[in-house]
Every structure is written in structure tokens, then in C-alpha cells.
PDB file of C-alpha atoms in Angstrom:
ATOM      1  CA  GLY A   1       7.333 -12.307 -20.544  1.00 58.00           C
ATOM      2  CA  ALA A   2       4.765  -9.190 -20.874  1.00 83.00           C
ATOM      3  CA  GLY A   3       3.681  -6.742 -18.058  1.00 93.00           C
ATOM      4  CA  VAL A   4       0.595  -5.393 -17.437  1.00 96.00           C
ATOM      5  CA  SER A   5      -0.870  -2.968 -19.795  1.00 96.00           C
ATOM      6  CA  GLN A   6      -2.865  -0.966 -19.987  1.00 97.00           C
ATOM      7  CA  SER A   7      -5.088   1.206 -22.691  1.00 97.00           C
ATOM      8  CA  PRO A   8      -5.945   4.342 -23.595  1.00 97.00           C
ATOM      9  CA  SER A   9      -2.453   6.049 -22.612  1.00 96.00           C
ATOM     10  CA  ASN A  10      -3.896   9.279 -22.313  1.00 97.00           C
ATOM     11  CA  LYS A  11      -7.898  10.025 -22.493  1.00 97.00           C
ATOM     12  CA  VAL A  12      -9.290  13.583 -22.665  1.00 98.00           C
ATOM     13  CA  THR A  13     -12.684  13.806 -22.444  1.00 97.00           C
ATOM     14  CA  GLU A  14     -15.613  16.494 -21.616  1.00 97.00           C
ATOM     15  CA  LYS A  15     -17.514  16.551 -18.300  1.00 97.00           C
ATOM     16  CA  GLY A  16     -20.728  14.528 -17.997  1.00 97.00           C
ATOM     17  CA  LYS A  17     -19.149  12.092 -20.453  1.00 98.00           C
ATOM     18  CA  ASP A  18     -18.353   8.856 -19.461  1.00 98.00           C
ATOM     19  CA  VAL A  19     -15.475   6.839 -20.165  1.00 98.00           C
ATOM     20  CA  GLU A  20     -13.586   3.324 -20.118  1.00 98.00           C
ATOM     21  CA  LEU A  21     -10.026   2.213 -18.847  1.00 98.00           C
ATOM     22  CA  ARG A  22      -8.936  -0.881 -19.674  1.00 97.00           C
ATOM     23  CA  CYS A  23      -6.519  -3.018 -18.261  1.00 97.00           C
ATOM     24  CA  ASP A  24      -4.397  -6.304 -19.159  1.00 96.00           C
ATOM     25  CA  PRO A  25      -3.078  -8.365 -16.001  1.00 95.00           C
ATOM     26  CA  ILE A  26      -0.021  -9.816 -16.438  1.00 94.00           C
ATOM     27  CA  SER A  27      -0.639 -13.572 -17.746  1.00 92.00           C
ATOM     28  CA  GLY A  28      -1.678 -16.118 -14.659  1.00 90.00           C
ATOM     29  CA  HIS A  29      -1.823 -13.665 -12.139  1.00 92.00           C
ATOM     30  CA  THR A  30      -5.504 -14.230 -10.069  1.00 90.00           C
ATOM     31  CA  ALA A  31      -5.329 -10.832  -8.499  1.00 92.00           C
ATOM     32  CA  LEU A  32      -6.541  -7.198  -9.956  1.00 95.00           C
ATOM     33  CA  TYR A  33      -6.393  -4.173  -8.578  1.00 96.00           C
ATOM     34  CA  TRP A  34      -7.077  -0.770  -9.753  1.00 97.00           C
ATOM     35  CA  TYR A  35      -5.293   2.615  -8.322  1.00 97.00           C
ATOM     36  CA  ARG A  36      -5.875   6.578  -8.443  1.00 97.00           C
ATOM     37  CA  GLN A  37      -3.060   8.873  -8.755  1.00 96.00           C
ATOM     38  CA  SER A  38      -3.452  12.542  -8.190  1.00 93.00           C
ATOM     39  CA  LEU A  39      -1.919  15.156  -6.674  1.00 84.00           C
ATOM     40  CA  GLY A  40      -4.353  16.212  -3.986  1.00 77.00           C
ATOM     41  CA  GLN A  41      -4.597  12.936  -2.735  1.00 79.00           C
ATOM     42  CA  GLY A  42      -1.539  10.848  -3.985  1.00 88.00           C
ATOM     43  CA  LEU A  43      -2.579   7.252  -4.255  1.00 93.00           C
ATOM     44  CA  GLU A  44      -5.454   5.705  -3.774  1.00 94.00           C
ATOM     45  CA  PHE A  45      -7.108   2.409  -3.939  1.00 95.00           C
ATOM     46  CA  LEU A  46     -10.241   1.910  -5.808  1.00 96.00           C
ATOM     47  CA  ILE A  47     -10.899  -2.032  -6.272  1.00 96.00           C
ATOM     48  CA  TYR A  48      -9.711  -5.453  -6.343  1.00 94.00           C
ATOM     49  CA  PHE A  49     -10.537  -8.356  -8.114  1.00 93.00           C
ATOM     50  CA  GLN A  50      -9.398 -12.481  -6.962  1.00 90.00           C
ATOM     51  CA  GLY A  51     -10.492 -15.078  -8.977  1.00 84.00           C
ATOM     52  CA  ASN A  52     -14.238 -15.580  -9.676  1.00 82.00           C
ATOM     53  CA  SER A  53     -14.926 -14.092  -5.865  1.00 86.00           C
ATOM     54  CA  ALA A  54     -16.957 -11.021  -5.649  1.00 88.00           C
ATOM     55  CA  PRO A  55     -14.887  -7.417  -6.111  1.00 91.00           C
ATOM     56  CA  ASP A  56     -13.906  -5.377  -3.312  1.00 92.00           C
ATOM     57  CA  LYS A  57     -15.083  -2.283  -4.020  1.00 92.00           C
ATOM     58  CA  SER A  58     -14.620  -0.402  -0.735  1.00 91.00           C
ATOM     59  CA  GLY A  59     -12.306   2.394  -2.388  1.00 93.00           C
ATOM     60  CA  LEU A  60     -14.586   3.575  -5.270  1.00 95.00           C
ATOM     61  CA  PRO A  61     -14.948   7.337  -4.755  1.00 94.00           C
ATOM     62  CA  SER A  62     -18.817   6.782  -5.952  1.00 94.00           C
ATOM     63  CA  ASP A  63     -21.698   5.082  -7.783  1.00 96.00           C
ATOM     64  CA  ARG A  64     -20.158   6.963 -10.870  1.00 97.00           C
ATOM     65  CA  PHE A  65     -17.319   4.364 -10.543  1.00 97.00           C
ATOM     66  CA  SER A  66     -17.303   0.659 -11.784  1.00 96.00           C
ATOM     67  CA  ALA A  67     -15.266  -2.089 -12.686  1.00 96.00           C
ATOM     68  CA  GLU A  68     -15.958  -5.323 -14.099  1.00 94.00           C
ATOM     69  CA  ARG A  69     -13.493  -8.434 -14.845  1.00 94.00           C
ATOM     70  CA  THR A  70     -14.037 -11.137 -17.464  1.00 84.00           C
ATOM     71  CA  GLY A  71     -13.067 -14.241 -17.265  1.00 81.00           C
ATOM     72  CA  GLY A  72     -11.082 -14.013 -14.833  1.00 77.00           C
ATOM     73  CA  SER A  73      -8.481 -11.752 -16.856  1.00 90.00           C
ATOM     74  CA  VAL A  74      -9.056  -8.058 -18.604  1.00 95.00           C
ATOM     75  CA  SER A  75     -10.505  -5.468 -16.597  1.00 96.00           C
ATOM     76  CA  THR A  76     -12.464  -2.501 -17.019  1.00 97.00           C
ATOM     77  CA  LEU A  77     -12.909   0.768 -14.564  1.00 98.00           C
ATOM     78  CA  THR A  78     -15.518   2.500 -16.291  1.00 98.00           C
ATOM     79  CA  ILE A  79     -16.329   6.329 -14.988  1.00 98.00           C
ATOM     80  CA  GLN A  80     -20.019   7.913 -15.770  1.00 98.00           C
ATOM     81  CA  ARG A  81     -20.742  11.273 -16.234  1.00 98.00           C
ATOM     82  CA  THR A  82     -17.027  12.609 -15.739  1.00 98.00           C
ATOM     83  CA  GLN A  83     -16.174  15.270 -13.258  1.00 97.00           C
ATOM     84  CA  GLN A  84     -13.133  17.651 -13.006  1.00 96.00           C
ATOM     85  CA  GLU A  85     -11.810  16.495 -10.139  1.00 95.00           C
ATOM     86  CA  ASP A  86     -12.087  12.828 -11.602  1.00 96.00           C
ATOM     87  CA  SER A  87      -8.780  13.907 -13.579  1.00 97.00           C
ATOM     88  CA  ALA A  88      -6.047  11.542 -12.615  1.00 97.00           C
ATOM     89  CA  VAL A  89      -3.871   8.761 -13.853  1.00 97.00           C
ATOM     90  CA  TYR A  90      -5.277   5.273 -13.352  1.00 98.00           C
ATOM     91  CA  LEU A  91      -3.178   2.535 -12.631  1.00 97.00           C
ATOM     92  CA  CYS A  92      -3.744  -1.473 -12.451  1.00 97.00           C
ATOM     93  CA  ALA A  93      -1.605  -4.180 -10.701  1.00 96.00           C
ATOM     94  CA  SER A  94      -1.646  -7.659 -10.896  1.00 94.00           C
ATOM     95  CA  SER A  95      -0.391  -9.816  -8.553  1.00 92.00           C
ATOM     96  CA  PHE A  96       0.083 -14.017  -8.686  1.00 89.00           C
ATOM     97  CA  ASP A  97       0.771 -14.331  -4.437  1.00 82.00           C
ATOM     98  CA  GLN A  98      -1.052 -11.053  -3.657  1.00 76.00           C
ATOM     99  CA  GLU A  99       1.615 -10.193  -2.142  1.00 81.00           C
ATOM    100  CA  THR A 100       3.859  -8.343  -4.503  1.00 89.00           C
ATOM    101  CA  GLN A 101       1.384  -6.001  -6.794  1.00 93.00           C
ATOM    102  CA  TYR A 102       2.984  -5.278 -10.368  1.00 94.00           C
ATOM    103  CA  PHE A 103       1.822  -2.328 -12.512  1.00 96.00           C
ATOM    104  CA  GLY A 104       1.379  -1.193 -15.704  1.00 96.00           C
ATOM    105  CA  PRO A 105       1.735   1.793 -17.130  1.00 95.00           C
ATOM    106  CA  GLY A 106      -1.314   3.976 -16.350  1.00 96.00           C
ATOM    107  CA  THR A 107      -4.237   5.748 -18.192  1.00 97.00           C
ATOM    108  CA  ARG A 108      -3.982   9.675 -17.684  1.00 97.00           C
ATOM    109  CA  LEU A 109      -7.415  10.899 -17.941  1.00 97.00           C
ATOM    110  CA  LEU A 110      -8.065  14.491 -17.904  1.00 97.00           C
ATOM    111  CA  VAL A 111     -11.453  15.810 -17.997  1.00 97.00           C
ATOM    112  CA  LEU A 112     -12.212  19.011 -19.328  1.00 96.00           C
TER     113      LEU A 112
ATOM    114  CA  ALA B   1      -6.405   2.328   9.355  1.00 79.00           C
ATOM    115  CA  GLN B   2      -2.980   2.226   8.510  1.00 86.00           C
ATOM    116  CA  THR B   3      -0.793   5.250   7.699  1.00 93.00           C
ATOM    117  CA  VAL B   4       2.697   5.862   5.501  1.00 97.00           C
ATOM    118  CA  THR B   5       4.289   9.003   6.112  1.00 97.00           C
ATOM    119  CA  GLN B   6       6.861  10.377   3.377  1.00 97.00           C
ATOM    120  CA  SER B   7       8.996  13.134   5.230  1.00 96.00           C
ATOM    121  CA  GLN B   8      10.931  13.994   2.710  1.00 96.00           C
ATOM    122  CA  PRO B   9       9.445  15.398  -0.651  1.00 95.00           C
ATOM    123  CA  GLU B  10      12.041  16.167  -2.610  1.00 97.00           C
ATOM    124  CA  MET B  11      15.832  14.812  -2.237  1.00 97.00           C
ATOM    125  CA  SER B  12      18.791  15.484  -4.174  1.00 97.00           C
ATOM    126  CA  VAL B  13      22.114  13.073  -4.339  1.00 98.00           C
ATOM    127  CA  GLN B  14      25.605  13.213  -6.150  1.00 98.00           C
ATOM    128  CA  GLU B  15      25.884  10.515  -9.158  1.00 97.00           C
ATOM    129  CA  ALA B  16      28.360   7.614  -6.828  1.00 97.00           C
ATOM    130  CA  GLU B  17      27.109   8.865  -3.567  1.00 98.00           C
ATOM    131  CA  THR B  18      24.793   7.567  -1.085  1.00 98.00           C
ATOM    132  CA  VAL B  19      21.486   8.879  -0.064  1.00 98.00           C
ATOM    133  CA  THR B  20      18.857   7.351   2.627  1.00 98.00           C
ATOM    134  CA  LEU B  21      15.126   7.860   1.772  1.00 98.00           C
ATOM    135  CA  SER B  22      12.557   7.793   5.035  1.00 98.00           C
ATOM    136  CA  CYS B  23       9.317   6.229   5.693  1.00 98.00           C
ATOM    137  CA  THR B  24       7.293   5.953   8.918  1.00 98.00           C
ATOM    138  CA  TYR B  25       3.996   4.473   9.445  1.00 97.00           C
ATOM    139  CA  ASP B  26       0.950   3.504  11.982  1.00 96.00           C
ATOM    140  CA  THR B  27      -0.378   0.644  11.797  1.00 92.00           C
ATOM    141  CA  SER B  28      -1.981  -1.797  15.211  1.00 90.00           C
ATOM    142  CA  GLU B  29      -1.248  -5.332  12.748  1.00 89.00           C
ATOM    143  CA  SER B  30       2.359  -7.384  13.706  1.00 87.00           C
ATOM    144  CA  ASN B  31       2.691  -9.159   9.901  1.00 90.00           C
ATOM    145  CA  TYR B  32       2.375  -6.858   7.341  1.00 93.00           C
ATOM    146  CA  TYR B  33       4.336  -6.371   4.187  1.00 94.00           C
ATOM    147  CA  LEU B  34       6.838  -2.928   3.805  1.00 96.00           C
ATOM    148  CA  PHE B  35       7.489  -1.944   0.247  1.00 97.00           C
ATOM    149  CA  TRP B  36       9.381   0.497  -2.228  1.00 98.00           C
ATOM    150  CA  TYR B  37       8.566   1.435  -5.357  1.00 97.00           C
ATOM    151  CA  LYS B  38       9.937   3.529  -8.204  1.00 97.00           C
ATOM    152  CA  GLN B  39       8.036   5.854 -10.299  1.00 96.00           C
ATOM    153  CA  PRO B  40      10.046   7.577 -12.904  1.00 93.00           C
ATOM    154  CA  PRO B  41       8.610  10.237 -16.089  1.00 89.00           C
ATOM    155  CA  SER B  42       7.225   7.184 -17.624  1.00 86.00           C
ATOM    156  CA  ARG B  43       4.802   6.737 -14.919  1.00 88.00           C
ATOM    157  CA  GLN B  44       5.660   3.050 -14.766  1.00 89.00           C
ATOM    158  CA  MET B  45       5.642   2.145 -10.940  1.00 93.00           C
ATOM    159  CA  ILE B  46       8.356  -0.279  -9.945  1.00 95.00           C
ATOM    160  CA  LEU B  47       8.784  -2.913  -7.050  1.00 95.00           C
ATOM    161  CA  VAL B  48      12.602  -1.986  -5.790  1.00 97.00           C
ATOM    162  CA  ILE B  49      12.481  -3.730  -2.609  1.00 97.00           C
ATOM    163  CA  ARG B  50      10.697  -6.034  -0.477  1.00 95.00           C
ATOM    164  CA  GLN B  51      10.438  -6.422   3.357  1.00 96.00           C
ATOM    165  CA  GLU B  52       7.892  -9.168   5.387  1.00 93.00           C
ATOM    166  CA  ALA B  53       8.076  -7.660   9.203  1.00 93.00           C
ATOM    167  CA  TYR B  54       8.239 -11.161  10.592  1.00 91.00           C
ATOM    168  CA  LYS B  55      11.808 -10.985   8.821  1.00 90.00           C
ATOM    169  CA  GLN B  56      14.506  -9.430  11.022  1.00 85.00           C
ATOM    170  CA  GLN B  57      16.786  -9.426   8.571  1.00 92.00           C
ATOM    171  CA  ASN B  58      16.791  -6.130   6.227  1.00 95.00           C
ATOM    172  CA  ALA B  59      16.231  -7.083   2.646  1.00 94.00           C
ATOM    173  CA  THR B  60      18.944  -5.615  -0.180  1.00 94.00           C
ATOM    174  CA  GLU B  61      18.513  -5.718  -3.884  1.00 94.00           C
ATOM    175  CA  ASN B  62      21.901  -4.905  -5.257  1.00 96.00           C
ATOM    176  CA  ARG B  63      21.991  -1.070  -4.526  1.00 97.00           C
ATOM    177  CA  PHE B  64      19.210  -0.825  -2.434  1.00 98.00           C
ATOM    178  CA  SER B  65      18.672  -2.153   0.861  1.00 97.00           C
ATOM    179  CA  VAL B  66      16.753  -0.966   3.509  1.00 97.00           C
ATOM    180  CA  ASN B  67      16.816  -0.252   7.664  1.00 97.00           C
ATOM    181  CA  PHE B  68      13.573  -2.001   8.812  1.00 96.00           C
ATOM    182  CA  GLN B  69      12.914  -0.751  12.565  1.00 95.00           C
ATOM    183  CA  LYS B  70       9.741  -2.574  13.608  1.00 94.00           C
ATOM    184  CA  ALA B  71       9.538  -1.264  17.173  1.00 93.00           C
ATOM    185  CA  ALA B  72      10.286   2.633  15.614  1.00 95.00           C
ATOM    186  CA  LYS B  73       7.187   1.596  12.526  1.00 96.00           C
ATOM    187  CA  SER B  74      10.493   3.184  10.637  1.00 97.00           C
ATOM    188  CA  PHE B  75      11.528   1.787   7.122  1.00 97.00           C
ATOM    189  CA  SER B  76      13.696   3.554   4.932  1.00 98.00           C
ATOM    190  CA  LEU B  77      15.740   2.657   1.778  1.00 98.00           C
ATOM    191  CA  LYS B  78      19.132   3.261   1.470  1.00 98.00           C
ATOM    192  CA  ILE B  79      20.074   3.752  -2.690  1.00 98.00           C
ATOM    193  CA  SER B  80      24.257   3.166  -2.954  1.00 98.00           C
ATOM    194  CA  ASP B  81      26.079   4.232  -5.517  1.00 98.00           C
ATOM    195  CA  SER B  82      23.577   6.676  -7.354  1.00 98.00           C
ATOM    196  CA  GLN B  83      22.811   6.754 -10.454  1.00 97.00           C
ATOM    197  CA  LEU B  84      21.285   9.393 -13.019  1.00 97.00           C
ATOM    198  CA  GLY B  85      18.794   6.394 -13.807  1.00 96.00           C
ATOM    199  CA  ASP B  86      17.719   6.509 -10.584  1.00 97.00           C
ATOM    200  CA  THR B  87      15.869   9.294 -10.507  1.00 97.00           C
ATOM    201  CA  ALA B  88      12.360   9.177  -9.962  1.00 97.00           C
ATOM    202  CA  MET B  89       9.695   9.958  -7.399  1.00 97.00           C
ATOM    203  CA  TYR B  90       9.989   6.684  -4.434  1.00 98.00           C
ATOM    204  CA  PHE B  91       6.366   5.402  -2.555  1.00 97.00           C
ATOM    205  CA  CYS B  92       6.665   4.278   0.162  1.00 98.00           C
ATOM    206  CA  ALA B  93       3.727   1.558   0.399  1.00 97.00           C
ATOM    207  CA  PHE B  94       2.591  -0.843   3.403  1.00 96.00           C
ATOM    208  CA  MET B  95       0.272  -4.193   3.388  1.00 94.00           C
ATOM    209  CA  LYS B  96      -1.657  -6.325   5.531  1.00 91.00           C
ATOM    210  CA  HIS B  97      -0.300  -9.652   5.545  1.00 85.00           C
ATOM    211  CA  ASN B  98      -3.661 -11.264   4.679  1.00 75.00           C
ATOM    212  CA  ALA B  99      -4.300 -12.443   1.169  1.00 59.00           C
ATOM    213  CA  GLY B 100      -5.359  -9.572  -1.427  1.00 64.00           C
ATOM    214  CA  ASN B 101      -5.263  -6.914   0.602  1.00 80.00           C
ATOM    215  CA  MET B 102      -4.751  -3.494  -1.109  1.00 91.00           C
ATOM    216  CA  LEU B 103      -1.029  -1.447  -1.159  1.00 94.00           C
ATOM    217  CA  THR B 104      -1.454   1.995   1.293  1.00 95.00           C
ATOM    218  CA  PHE B 105       0.849   4.307  -0.044  1.00 96.00           C
ATOM    219  CA  GLY B 106       2.739   7.255   1.288  1.00 96.00           C
ATOM    220  CA  GLY B 107       2.977  10.695  -0.299  1.00 96.00           C
ATOM    221  CA  GLY B 108       6.196   9.810  -2.403  1.00 96.00           C
ATOM    222  CA  THR B 109      10.084  11.481  -2.324  1.00 97.00           C
ATOM    223  CA  ARG B 110      11.050  12.734  -5.534  1.00 97.00           C
ATOM    224  CA  LEU B 111      14.511  12.166  -5.813  1.00 98.00           C
ATOM    225  CA  MET B 112      17.293  13.950  -8.508  1.00 97.00           C
ATOM    226  CA  VAL B 113      20.438  12.055  -8.896  1.00 97.00           C
ATOM    227  CA  LYS B 114      23.035  15.146 -10.417  1.00 97.00           C
ATOM    228  CA  PRO B 115      25.540  14.250 -12.312  1.00 96.00           C
TER     229      PRO B 115
END
């Protein structure tokens, strides 16, 4: 079946603009995770959704970052007032058993 | 907090040879999962192999196997009969056993398979 999909594949934006990144998990997967991959910080956890439970936002680096998951499926990660240090690859993963996570191809964000 | 360390930033191996990638971790948890993920230039993170800490038997998946030493907190990946398609970044990752926990990743090892 289809894997995790993410859009856009690449995004270039100007400093100060807002961006939205989308993740479509594997059908039937109840858990969804966002990670950030940057040269300086490596792979970092951002946020986790499980069903209808309140999300675990412990990894969000600032209040400019937010995410939602509508209908227990698609998720959107929003970065407000983007900064150059937000430039990174944003990876989404989903899981059926909350043990093994399957990743999407990521969105490469470049903030000029 | 957990930490994962991959001490080899880059490695290379000749096609058809065997290579071992190192990973150590630090945790106070007794039950957890360990993973190796592969990330080729396409950016897609692909699960290579998974190990449950409570299992003493080392996990194997075709040409990929691990050497899990729980007391030493070591989790190395052995790739046998290396193929050109194995060229990628490899990440070791840790996850606590409690449901829904996030992955903690090592810094990665860039593997180049040479013809």
C-alpha cells in the first residue's frame, strides 16, 4: 500500500513568512510524529499525535511552531514568522503499533 | 534522558565485503527498542532492522544483522555482501518501551560502498 506522503517536497520562503507542511500517514496508522533534521542539530523530535489524545508537544523548539491533526489522519505543521535557523528537512512518521515508525520523504525547507 | 552515539561519521567498504557500523547508547531504562534506519540521498528514512531489548537473540534481516550487547549498551549493525545500493546514511535510534514514545537518534554514519 501507499507509504507516508509529505508535501511540498521542497519549500523556499522568505524570513518572516509563515509556512505549512503537510503529512499524510499510512492508512490505519493511529500514531503520527514530526521530526526535524538539520546539519547542526541532527534528527530531533518535534511533536507526537496518538488518536484523539492531546499531542505530546515537548519537542517543539518555540511557540512559532504548531501542529494539528484533523480527523485522526492528515497532519499540518505550521511555522510562523520563519527564521533562517528553521531551515531543515522536516520528516513525518506514522505507526500502527507505536513501536515501529515509518517515515515519509520529508519536506526540505529553506528560509532566505 | 537517552543519548545515542555513533562514533564513525564516515565509512567505506568494497562491494561484496562486510562492514560493521557502531552504536552505543545511554539509558536507565530496562526495556526499550533499538533501530537502524537507512537514509539514501532520496531522504526517505527506511527501517533496516529492529531489536527489542528483552530479547537476547540478535535480530537479522537478510544481509543485515545486529550485535546487541545490553550490558555494554552497544548495538552494532553488520552488513554482509555489501551492495552499491547500500550507500546511504545510517542512523541508530532508541525508543523507550512505553507506547508512543519518540525516537532518539544518533548522529549518523555515512556509508559508501565502492565498486
